XYZ file of C-alpha atoms in Angstrom:
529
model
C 22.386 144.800 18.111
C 19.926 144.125 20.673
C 21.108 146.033 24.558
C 22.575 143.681 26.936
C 20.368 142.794 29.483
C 22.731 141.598 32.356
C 26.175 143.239 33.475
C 28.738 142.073 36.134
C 31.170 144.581 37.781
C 34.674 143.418 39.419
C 36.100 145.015 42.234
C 38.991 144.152 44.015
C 39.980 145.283 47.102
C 44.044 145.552 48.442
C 44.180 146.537 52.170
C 47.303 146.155 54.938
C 49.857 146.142 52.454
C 52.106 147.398 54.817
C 54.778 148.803 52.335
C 55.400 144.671 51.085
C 55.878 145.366 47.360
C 58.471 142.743 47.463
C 58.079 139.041 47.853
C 59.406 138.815 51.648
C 59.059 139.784 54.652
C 62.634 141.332 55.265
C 63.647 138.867 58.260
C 65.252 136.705 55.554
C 65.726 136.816 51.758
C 63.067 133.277 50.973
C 60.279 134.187 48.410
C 57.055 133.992 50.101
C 53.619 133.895 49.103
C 53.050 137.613 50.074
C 53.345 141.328 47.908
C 52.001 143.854 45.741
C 53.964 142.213 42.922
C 52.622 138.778 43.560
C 49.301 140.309 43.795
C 49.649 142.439 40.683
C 49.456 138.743 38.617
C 46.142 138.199 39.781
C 44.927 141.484 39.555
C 46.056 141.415 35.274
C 44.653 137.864 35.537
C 41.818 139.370 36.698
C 41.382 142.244 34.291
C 41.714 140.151 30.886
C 38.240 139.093 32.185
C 36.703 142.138 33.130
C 39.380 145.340 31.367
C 36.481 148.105 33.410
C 36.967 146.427 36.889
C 37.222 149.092 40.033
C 40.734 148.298 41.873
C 40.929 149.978 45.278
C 43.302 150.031 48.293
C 42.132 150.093 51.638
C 44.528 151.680 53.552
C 48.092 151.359 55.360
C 49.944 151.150 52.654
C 52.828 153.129 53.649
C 54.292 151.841 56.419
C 55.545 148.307 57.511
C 58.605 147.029 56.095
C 62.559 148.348 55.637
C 61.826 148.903 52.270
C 59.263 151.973 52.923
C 60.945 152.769 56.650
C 64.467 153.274 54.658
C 62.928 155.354 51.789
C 60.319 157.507 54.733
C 64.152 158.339 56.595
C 66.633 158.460 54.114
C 65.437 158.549 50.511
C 62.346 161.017 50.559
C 63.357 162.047 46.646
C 61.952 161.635 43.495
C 57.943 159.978 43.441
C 57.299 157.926 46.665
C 57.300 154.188 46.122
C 53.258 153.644 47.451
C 52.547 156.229 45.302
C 54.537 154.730 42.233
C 53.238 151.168 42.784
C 49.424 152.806 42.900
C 50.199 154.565 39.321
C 51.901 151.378 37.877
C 48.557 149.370 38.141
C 46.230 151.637 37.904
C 44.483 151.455 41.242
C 41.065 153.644 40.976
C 40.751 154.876 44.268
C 42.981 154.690 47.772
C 41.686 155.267 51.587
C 43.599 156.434 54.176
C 44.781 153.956 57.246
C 46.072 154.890 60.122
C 49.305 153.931 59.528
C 49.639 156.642 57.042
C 50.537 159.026 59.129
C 53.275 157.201 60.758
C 55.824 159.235 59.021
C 54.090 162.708 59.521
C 51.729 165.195 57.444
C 54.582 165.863 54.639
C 55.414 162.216 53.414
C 51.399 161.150 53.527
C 50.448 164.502 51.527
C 53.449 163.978 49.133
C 52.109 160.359 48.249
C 48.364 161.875 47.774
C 49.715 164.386 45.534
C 51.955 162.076 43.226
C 49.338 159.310 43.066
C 47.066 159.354 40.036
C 44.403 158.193 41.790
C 42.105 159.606 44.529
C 42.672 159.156 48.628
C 39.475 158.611 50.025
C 38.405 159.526 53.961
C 35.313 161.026 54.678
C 35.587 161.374 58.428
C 39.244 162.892 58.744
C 38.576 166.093 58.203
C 40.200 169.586 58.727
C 39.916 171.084 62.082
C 39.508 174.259 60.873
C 36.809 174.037 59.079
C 35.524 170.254 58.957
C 36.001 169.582 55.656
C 37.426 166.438 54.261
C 41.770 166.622 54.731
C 42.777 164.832 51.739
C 40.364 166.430 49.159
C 37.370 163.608 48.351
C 34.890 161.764 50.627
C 33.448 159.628 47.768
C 34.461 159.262 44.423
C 31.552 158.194 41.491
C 32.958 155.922 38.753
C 30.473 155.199 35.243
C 31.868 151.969 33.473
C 31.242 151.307 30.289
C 28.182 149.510 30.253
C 26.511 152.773 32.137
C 26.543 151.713 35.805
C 27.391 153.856 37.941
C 29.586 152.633 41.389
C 30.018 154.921 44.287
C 32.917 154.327 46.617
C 33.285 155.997 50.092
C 36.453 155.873 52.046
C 36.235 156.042 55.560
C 38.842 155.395 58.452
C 39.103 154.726 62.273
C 38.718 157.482 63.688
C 40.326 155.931 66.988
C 43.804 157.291 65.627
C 44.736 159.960 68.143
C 44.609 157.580 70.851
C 47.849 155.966 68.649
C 49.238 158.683 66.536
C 52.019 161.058 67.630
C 50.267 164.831 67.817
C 52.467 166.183 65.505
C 51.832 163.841 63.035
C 47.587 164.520 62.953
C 48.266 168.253 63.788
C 45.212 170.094 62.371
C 43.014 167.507 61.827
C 40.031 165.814 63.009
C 38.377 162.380 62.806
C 34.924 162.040 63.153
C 32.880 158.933 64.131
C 33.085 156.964 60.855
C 29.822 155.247 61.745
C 28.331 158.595 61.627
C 30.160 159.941 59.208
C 28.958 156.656 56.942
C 25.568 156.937 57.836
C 25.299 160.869 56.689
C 27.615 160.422 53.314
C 25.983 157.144 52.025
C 22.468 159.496 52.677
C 24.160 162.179 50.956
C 25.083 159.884 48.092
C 22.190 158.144 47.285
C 20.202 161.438 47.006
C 22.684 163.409 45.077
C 23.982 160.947 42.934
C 21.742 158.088 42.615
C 24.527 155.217 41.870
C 23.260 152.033 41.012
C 25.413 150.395 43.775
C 27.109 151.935 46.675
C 30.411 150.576 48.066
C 32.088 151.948 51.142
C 35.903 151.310 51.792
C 36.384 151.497 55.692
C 39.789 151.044 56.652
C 38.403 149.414 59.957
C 37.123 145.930 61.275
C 34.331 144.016 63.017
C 33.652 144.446 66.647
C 31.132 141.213 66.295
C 31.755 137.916 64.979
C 30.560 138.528 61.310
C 28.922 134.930 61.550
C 27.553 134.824 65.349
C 27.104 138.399 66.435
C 29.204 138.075 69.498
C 31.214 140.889 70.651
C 35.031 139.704 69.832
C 36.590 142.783 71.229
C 35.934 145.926 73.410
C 33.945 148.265 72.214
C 35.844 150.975 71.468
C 34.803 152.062 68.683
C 37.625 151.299 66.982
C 35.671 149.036 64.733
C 32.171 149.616 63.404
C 31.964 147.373 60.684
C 29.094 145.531 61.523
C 27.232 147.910 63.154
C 27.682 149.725 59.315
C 25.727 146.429 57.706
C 23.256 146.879 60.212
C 22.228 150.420 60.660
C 23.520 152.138 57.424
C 20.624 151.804 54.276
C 21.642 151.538 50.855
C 24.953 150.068 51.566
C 25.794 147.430 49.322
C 29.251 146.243 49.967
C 31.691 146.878 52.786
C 35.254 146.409 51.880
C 37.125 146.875 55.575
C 40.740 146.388 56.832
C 43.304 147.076 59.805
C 42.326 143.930 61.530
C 44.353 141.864 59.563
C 41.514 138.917 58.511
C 40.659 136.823 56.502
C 37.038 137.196 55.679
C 34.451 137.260 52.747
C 30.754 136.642 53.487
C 27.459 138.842 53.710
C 25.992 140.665 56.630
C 22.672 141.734 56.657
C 22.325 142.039 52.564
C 25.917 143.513 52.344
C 28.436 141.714 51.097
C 31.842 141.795 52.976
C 35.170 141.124 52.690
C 38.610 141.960 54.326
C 41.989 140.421 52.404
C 44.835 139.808 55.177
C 47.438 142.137 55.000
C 50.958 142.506 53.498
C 49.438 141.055 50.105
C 48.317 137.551 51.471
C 45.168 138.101 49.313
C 42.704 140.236 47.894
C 39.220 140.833 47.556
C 36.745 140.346 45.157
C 33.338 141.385 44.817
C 31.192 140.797 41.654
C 27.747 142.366 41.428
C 25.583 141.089 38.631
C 22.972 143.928 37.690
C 20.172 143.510 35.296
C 17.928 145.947 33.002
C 15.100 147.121 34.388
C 11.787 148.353 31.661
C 12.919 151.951 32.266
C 16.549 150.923 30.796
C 18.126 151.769 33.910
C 20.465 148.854 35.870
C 19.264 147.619 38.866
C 21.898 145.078 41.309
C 20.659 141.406 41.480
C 23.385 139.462 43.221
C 26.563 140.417 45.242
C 29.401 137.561 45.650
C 32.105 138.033 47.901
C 35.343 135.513 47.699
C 39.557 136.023 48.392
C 41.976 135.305 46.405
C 44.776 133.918 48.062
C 48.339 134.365 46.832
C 48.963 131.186 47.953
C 46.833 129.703 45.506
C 48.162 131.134 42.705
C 49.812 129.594 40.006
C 51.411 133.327 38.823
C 54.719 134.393 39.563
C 55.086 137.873 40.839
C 55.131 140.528 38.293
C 58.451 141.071 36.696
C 57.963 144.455 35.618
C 57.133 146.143 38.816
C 59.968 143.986 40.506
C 62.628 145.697 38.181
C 60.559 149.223 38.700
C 61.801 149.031 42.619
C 64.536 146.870 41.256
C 67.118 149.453 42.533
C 65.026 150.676 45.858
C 65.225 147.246 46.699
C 68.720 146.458 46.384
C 69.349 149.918 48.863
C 67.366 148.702 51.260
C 68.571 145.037 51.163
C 72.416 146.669 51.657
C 71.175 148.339 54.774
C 69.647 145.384 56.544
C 72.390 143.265 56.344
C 76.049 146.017 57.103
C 76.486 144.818 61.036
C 76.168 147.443 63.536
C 77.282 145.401 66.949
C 77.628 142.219 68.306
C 76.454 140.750 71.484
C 78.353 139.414 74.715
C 76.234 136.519 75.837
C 72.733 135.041 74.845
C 70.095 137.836 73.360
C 68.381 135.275 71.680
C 64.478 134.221 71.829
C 64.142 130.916 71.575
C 59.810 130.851 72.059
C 58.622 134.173 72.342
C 55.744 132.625 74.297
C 58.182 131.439 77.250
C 60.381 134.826 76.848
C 56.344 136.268 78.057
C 56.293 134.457 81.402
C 59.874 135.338 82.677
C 62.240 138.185 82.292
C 64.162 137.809 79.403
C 67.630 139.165 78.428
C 66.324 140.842 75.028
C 63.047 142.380 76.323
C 65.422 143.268 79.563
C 68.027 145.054 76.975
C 65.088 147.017 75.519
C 63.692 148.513 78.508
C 67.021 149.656 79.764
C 67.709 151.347 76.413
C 63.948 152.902 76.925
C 65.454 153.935 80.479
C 69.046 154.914 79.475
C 67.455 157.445 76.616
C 65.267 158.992 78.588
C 65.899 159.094 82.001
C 63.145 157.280 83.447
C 63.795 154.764 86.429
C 60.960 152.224 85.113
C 59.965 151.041 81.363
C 57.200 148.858 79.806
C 57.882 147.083 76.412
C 56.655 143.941 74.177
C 57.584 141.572 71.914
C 55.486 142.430 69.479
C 55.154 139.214 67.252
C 55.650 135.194 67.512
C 58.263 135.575 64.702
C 60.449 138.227 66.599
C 63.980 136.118 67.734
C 66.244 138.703 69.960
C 69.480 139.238 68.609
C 72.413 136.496 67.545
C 76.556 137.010 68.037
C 76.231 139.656 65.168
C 73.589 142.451 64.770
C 72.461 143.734 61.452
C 70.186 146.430 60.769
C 67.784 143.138 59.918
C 67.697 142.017 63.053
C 66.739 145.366 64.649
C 63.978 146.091 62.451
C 62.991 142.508 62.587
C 62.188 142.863 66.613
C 60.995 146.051 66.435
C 58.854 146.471 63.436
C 56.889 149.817 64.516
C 57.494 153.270 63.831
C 56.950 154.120 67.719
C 58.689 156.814 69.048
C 59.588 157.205 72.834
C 57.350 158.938 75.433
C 58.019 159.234 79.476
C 54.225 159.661 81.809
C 53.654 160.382 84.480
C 51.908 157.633 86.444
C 50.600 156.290 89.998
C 51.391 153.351 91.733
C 47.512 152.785 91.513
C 48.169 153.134 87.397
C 50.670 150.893 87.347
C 49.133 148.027 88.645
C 45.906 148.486 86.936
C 48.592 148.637 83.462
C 49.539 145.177 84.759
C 46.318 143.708 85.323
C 45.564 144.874 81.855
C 48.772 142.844 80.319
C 47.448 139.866 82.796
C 45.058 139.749 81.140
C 46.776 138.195 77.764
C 46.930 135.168 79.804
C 44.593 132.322 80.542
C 44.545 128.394 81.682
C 43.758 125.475 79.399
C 41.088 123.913 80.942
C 41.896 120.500 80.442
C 45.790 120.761 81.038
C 45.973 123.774 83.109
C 48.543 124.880 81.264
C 49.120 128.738 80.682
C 47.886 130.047 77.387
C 47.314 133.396 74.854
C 43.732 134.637 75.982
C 41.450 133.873 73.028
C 40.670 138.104 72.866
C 44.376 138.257 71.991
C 44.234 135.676 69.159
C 41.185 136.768 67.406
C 40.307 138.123 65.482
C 44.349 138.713 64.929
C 47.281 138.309 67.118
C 47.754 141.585 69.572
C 50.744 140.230 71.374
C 51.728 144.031 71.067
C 49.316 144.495 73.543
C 51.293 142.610 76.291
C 54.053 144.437 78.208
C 56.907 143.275 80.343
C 57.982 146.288 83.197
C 61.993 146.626 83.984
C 62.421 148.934 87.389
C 59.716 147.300 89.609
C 59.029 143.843 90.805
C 56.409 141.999 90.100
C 54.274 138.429 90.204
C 51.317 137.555 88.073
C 49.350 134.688 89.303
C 47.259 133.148 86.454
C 45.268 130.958 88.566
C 43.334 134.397 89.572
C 40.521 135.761 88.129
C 41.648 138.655 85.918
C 41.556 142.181 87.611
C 43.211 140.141 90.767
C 46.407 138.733 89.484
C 49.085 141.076 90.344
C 50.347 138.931 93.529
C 53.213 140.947 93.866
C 54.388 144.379 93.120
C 57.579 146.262 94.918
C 59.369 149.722 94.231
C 62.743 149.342 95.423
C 62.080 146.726 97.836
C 58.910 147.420 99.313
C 54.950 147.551 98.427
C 54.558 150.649 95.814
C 52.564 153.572 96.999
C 49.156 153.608 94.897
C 49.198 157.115 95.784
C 52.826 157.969 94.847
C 54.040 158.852 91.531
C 56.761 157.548 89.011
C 57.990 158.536 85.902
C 57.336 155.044 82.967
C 59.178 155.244 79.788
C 57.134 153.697 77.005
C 56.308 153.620 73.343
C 53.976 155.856 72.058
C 51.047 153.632 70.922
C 51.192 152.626 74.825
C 51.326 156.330 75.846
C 48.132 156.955 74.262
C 46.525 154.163 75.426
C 46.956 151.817 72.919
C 45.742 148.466 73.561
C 42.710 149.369 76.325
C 45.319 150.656 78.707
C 42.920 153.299 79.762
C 44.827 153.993 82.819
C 47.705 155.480 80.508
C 45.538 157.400 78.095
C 45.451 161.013 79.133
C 48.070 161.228 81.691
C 50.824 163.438 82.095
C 53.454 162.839 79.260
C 56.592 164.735 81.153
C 59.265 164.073 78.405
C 59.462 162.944 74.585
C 61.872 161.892 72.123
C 60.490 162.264 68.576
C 63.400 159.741 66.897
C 61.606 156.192 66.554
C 62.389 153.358 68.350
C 64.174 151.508 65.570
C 67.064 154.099 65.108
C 67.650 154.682 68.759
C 68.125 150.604 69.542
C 70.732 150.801 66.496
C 71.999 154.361 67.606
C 72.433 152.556 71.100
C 73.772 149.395 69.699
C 76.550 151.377 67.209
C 77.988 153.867 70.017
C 78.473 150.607 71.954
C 79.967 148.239 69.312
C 79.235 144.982 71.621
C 76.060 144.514 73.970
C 75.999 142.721 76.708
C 72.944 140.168 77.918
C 71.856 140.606 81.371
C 68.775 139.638 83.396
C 67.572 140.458 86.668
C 64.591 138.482 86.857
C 62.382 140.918 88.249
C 59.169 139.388 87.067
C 57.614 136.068 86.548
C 54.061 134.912 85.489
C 52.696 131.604 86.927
């Protein structure tokens, strides 16, 4: 039998799942096209093509719904469910995402150890010594035809400036563009793999079509600069911003598949015999498949494997827990941005009441969050607040403060034919970062749209008069803020006086149980115009 001349290699790429196993998204019960088990029927589809096809997932897996919140608090027994849904279809490889650690050091080095594949990050490393934390930079699969396919994992190394301390204690994350650059040299001279794919659980700082800067750079994202400056790099699978994207940059081909199953990525590389024998890569095509598109339903079996997980978790978001006196209700989360609202009101006072500061910051983190009705379940809470955050208190200036509120100004901007106020294009695209806009309870304030940005604070009083830019005043905010989060560089690094390790979801329904009925008040301390 003469030797096959061409081969093509499959692989598909998960990334964002955000714990969505399940069909939903938790703020009702509607099948949507979203999931690992909706996924898993095109990834089977996809294997009675190609049975040898690499499957990987790209990170932040564990965190993101009820389903994995409930089982992270209350029902750490037995094999953790990311690590059971890896296992059940046969995923090849993993890379860590930042919101792995979420939980802490324990749950996130339980699921390694229980998962049957490798977890992949070159650049977190051990302080200690600077080794890779979670065992393996790279792993180096042969299929059967020969070829051999070398994955890297790398991750953002912009974590600490999100992550609780406690929860990255001991560990170190290195640039991941240099931390690419000197593992894909290491790789090609060590192991000579006829392709090289590296699995970056980050994003684009450039439009991947244009070139143009889409976001400050942080270095939170490197991808392109990756395609450009790393040699030898023939695919770039990335995540954590949340897009939509398959294309080529520079030779490499690219994708990134959503999050919370929306898609998933597929690369084929066609290779071809060379005279020596050896395999040499031709071609690289990069496409998504959409859940939405497909005619599959989601996979039966692993429905009934989490069957009973499921049905725990479902229980728990819908037992009431309080009820509310008056209107908590967001109507457009757009107009609940330019005025003081009753629910983002009751949140900062709860961030005030718990900890004892006399002003708080907090968002609404999503277009789909909608306050609170007559009854409050468990559904509703983790609905509006869908972040592990925990609770910090820092110390800042009045100078601080209104350089914090320039910064959330600057989600704002004016159609130019209406003159209407808009979302800011940088907090659209490349994905929605209404996180990134905070409302302040204990101060007054004005924002003035019509200014250029850095100017449009118009107004901003401590108890009546102009605040002190020299004085200083204790801010009660979530942690991703505390750390900076969101190019609030005026935050990062200052003096974090008090902290309250329980997150943010169990104190609002701690707060709202002791209570039994809330009440909705506003005192219309702000306004944007």
């Amino acid at each position: 039998m003469p030797t096959p001349q061409t081969a093509i290699v499959t692989l598909l790429e998960t990334s964002d799942l955000h714990g969505h196993i399940y069909p939903t998204d938790y703020r009702d019960t509607y099948d949507k096209p979203i999931g690992l088990a909706k996924l898993s029927a095109i990834i089977r589809k996809e294997r009675s093509i190609d049975p040898s096809l690499l499957l990987i997932d790209n990170g932040d897996l564990l965190q993101g719904t009820p389903f994995m919140y409930r089982y992270a608090k209350y029902g750490a027994g037995g094999i953790h469910p990311a690590a059971e849904a890896l296992n059940a279809l046969r995923y090849d490889a993993a890379v860590i995402g930042n919101h792995e650690f979420n939980y802490g050091l324990d749950l996130l080095n339980q699921t390694v150890r229980q998962s049957a594949c490798p977890w992949l990050s070159a650049n977190v490393v051990n302080e200690r010594d600077g080794q890779p934390a979670f065992g393996q930079p790279y792993r180096v699969f042969t299929l059967p035809a020969g070829i051999r396919i070398a994955v890297l994992g790398l991750t953002t190394h912009y974590i600490p400036n999100w992550e609780a301390p406690d929860h990255i204690r001991g560990l170190a994350f290195e640039d991941a563009l240099s931390s690419a650059a000197r593992w894909a040299r290491h790789i090609r001279e060590n192991e000579r793999p006829d392709a090289l794919v590296v699995c970056y659980h980050g994003g684009f700082e450039r439009d991947p079509a244009t070139g143009e800067p889409t976001e400050p750079l942080t270095g939170e994202n490197q991808g392109c600069e990756m395609c450009l400056r790393i040699g030898g790099m023939d695919v770039l699978f990335t995540g954590h911003q949340h897009r939509l994207l398959a294309g080529e940059i520079n030779g490499v081909a690219i994708a990134q598949p959503g999050f919370a199953g929306q898609a998933i990525a597929k690369v084929q590389l066609t290779f071809e015999r060379t005279a020596d024998g050896s395999w040499s890569l031709r071609e690289k095509k990069a496409s998504l498949l959409l859940t939405a598109d497909a005619e599959e339903q989601a996979d039966e079996q692993l429905l009934i494997r989490f069957a009973e997980h499921e049905r725990q978790t479902q229980q728990w978001l819908d037992q009431p827990i309080g009820s509310v006196d008056g209107d908590l209700a967001i109507v457009e989360p757009f107009a609940a941005r330019q005025a003081d609202h009753p629910f983002t009101e009751f949140v900062n006072r709860v961030q005030m009441e718990t900890t004892g500061a006399a002003i708080s910051c907090a968002a609404i983190f999503t277009d789909e969050a909608r306050g609170f009705g007559k009854e409050i379940t468990m559904r509703d809470v983790t609905a509006n607040y869908i972040y592990p955050n925990t609770l910090k208190v820092v110390r800042l200036t009045g100078r601080d403060i209104r350089e914090a509120l320039e910064q959330s100004a600057s989600y704002f901007d004016r159609d130019e034919r209406t003159g209407e106020i808009r979302v800011a294009d940088a907090y659209l695209l490349p994905k929605p970062r209404h996180f990134d806009y905070d409302m302040w309870e204990g101060i007054d304030y004005a924002l003035d749209i019509s200014q250029p940005v850095g100017q449009r604070v118009v107004k901003l009083h401590w108890n009546d008069a102009p605040i002190d830019p020299e004085a200083f005043f204790e801010v009660a905010m979530n942690s991703y803020r505390a750390g900076g989060g969101g190019n609030f560089n005026m935050i990062q690094g200052r003096p974090v006086v008090r902290e309250f390790p329980t997150d943010m979801t169990e104190i609002l329904a701690d707060y709202i149980m002791e209570r039994g009925t809330i009440r909705s008040e506003c005192n219309h301390n702000w306004i944007v115009y």
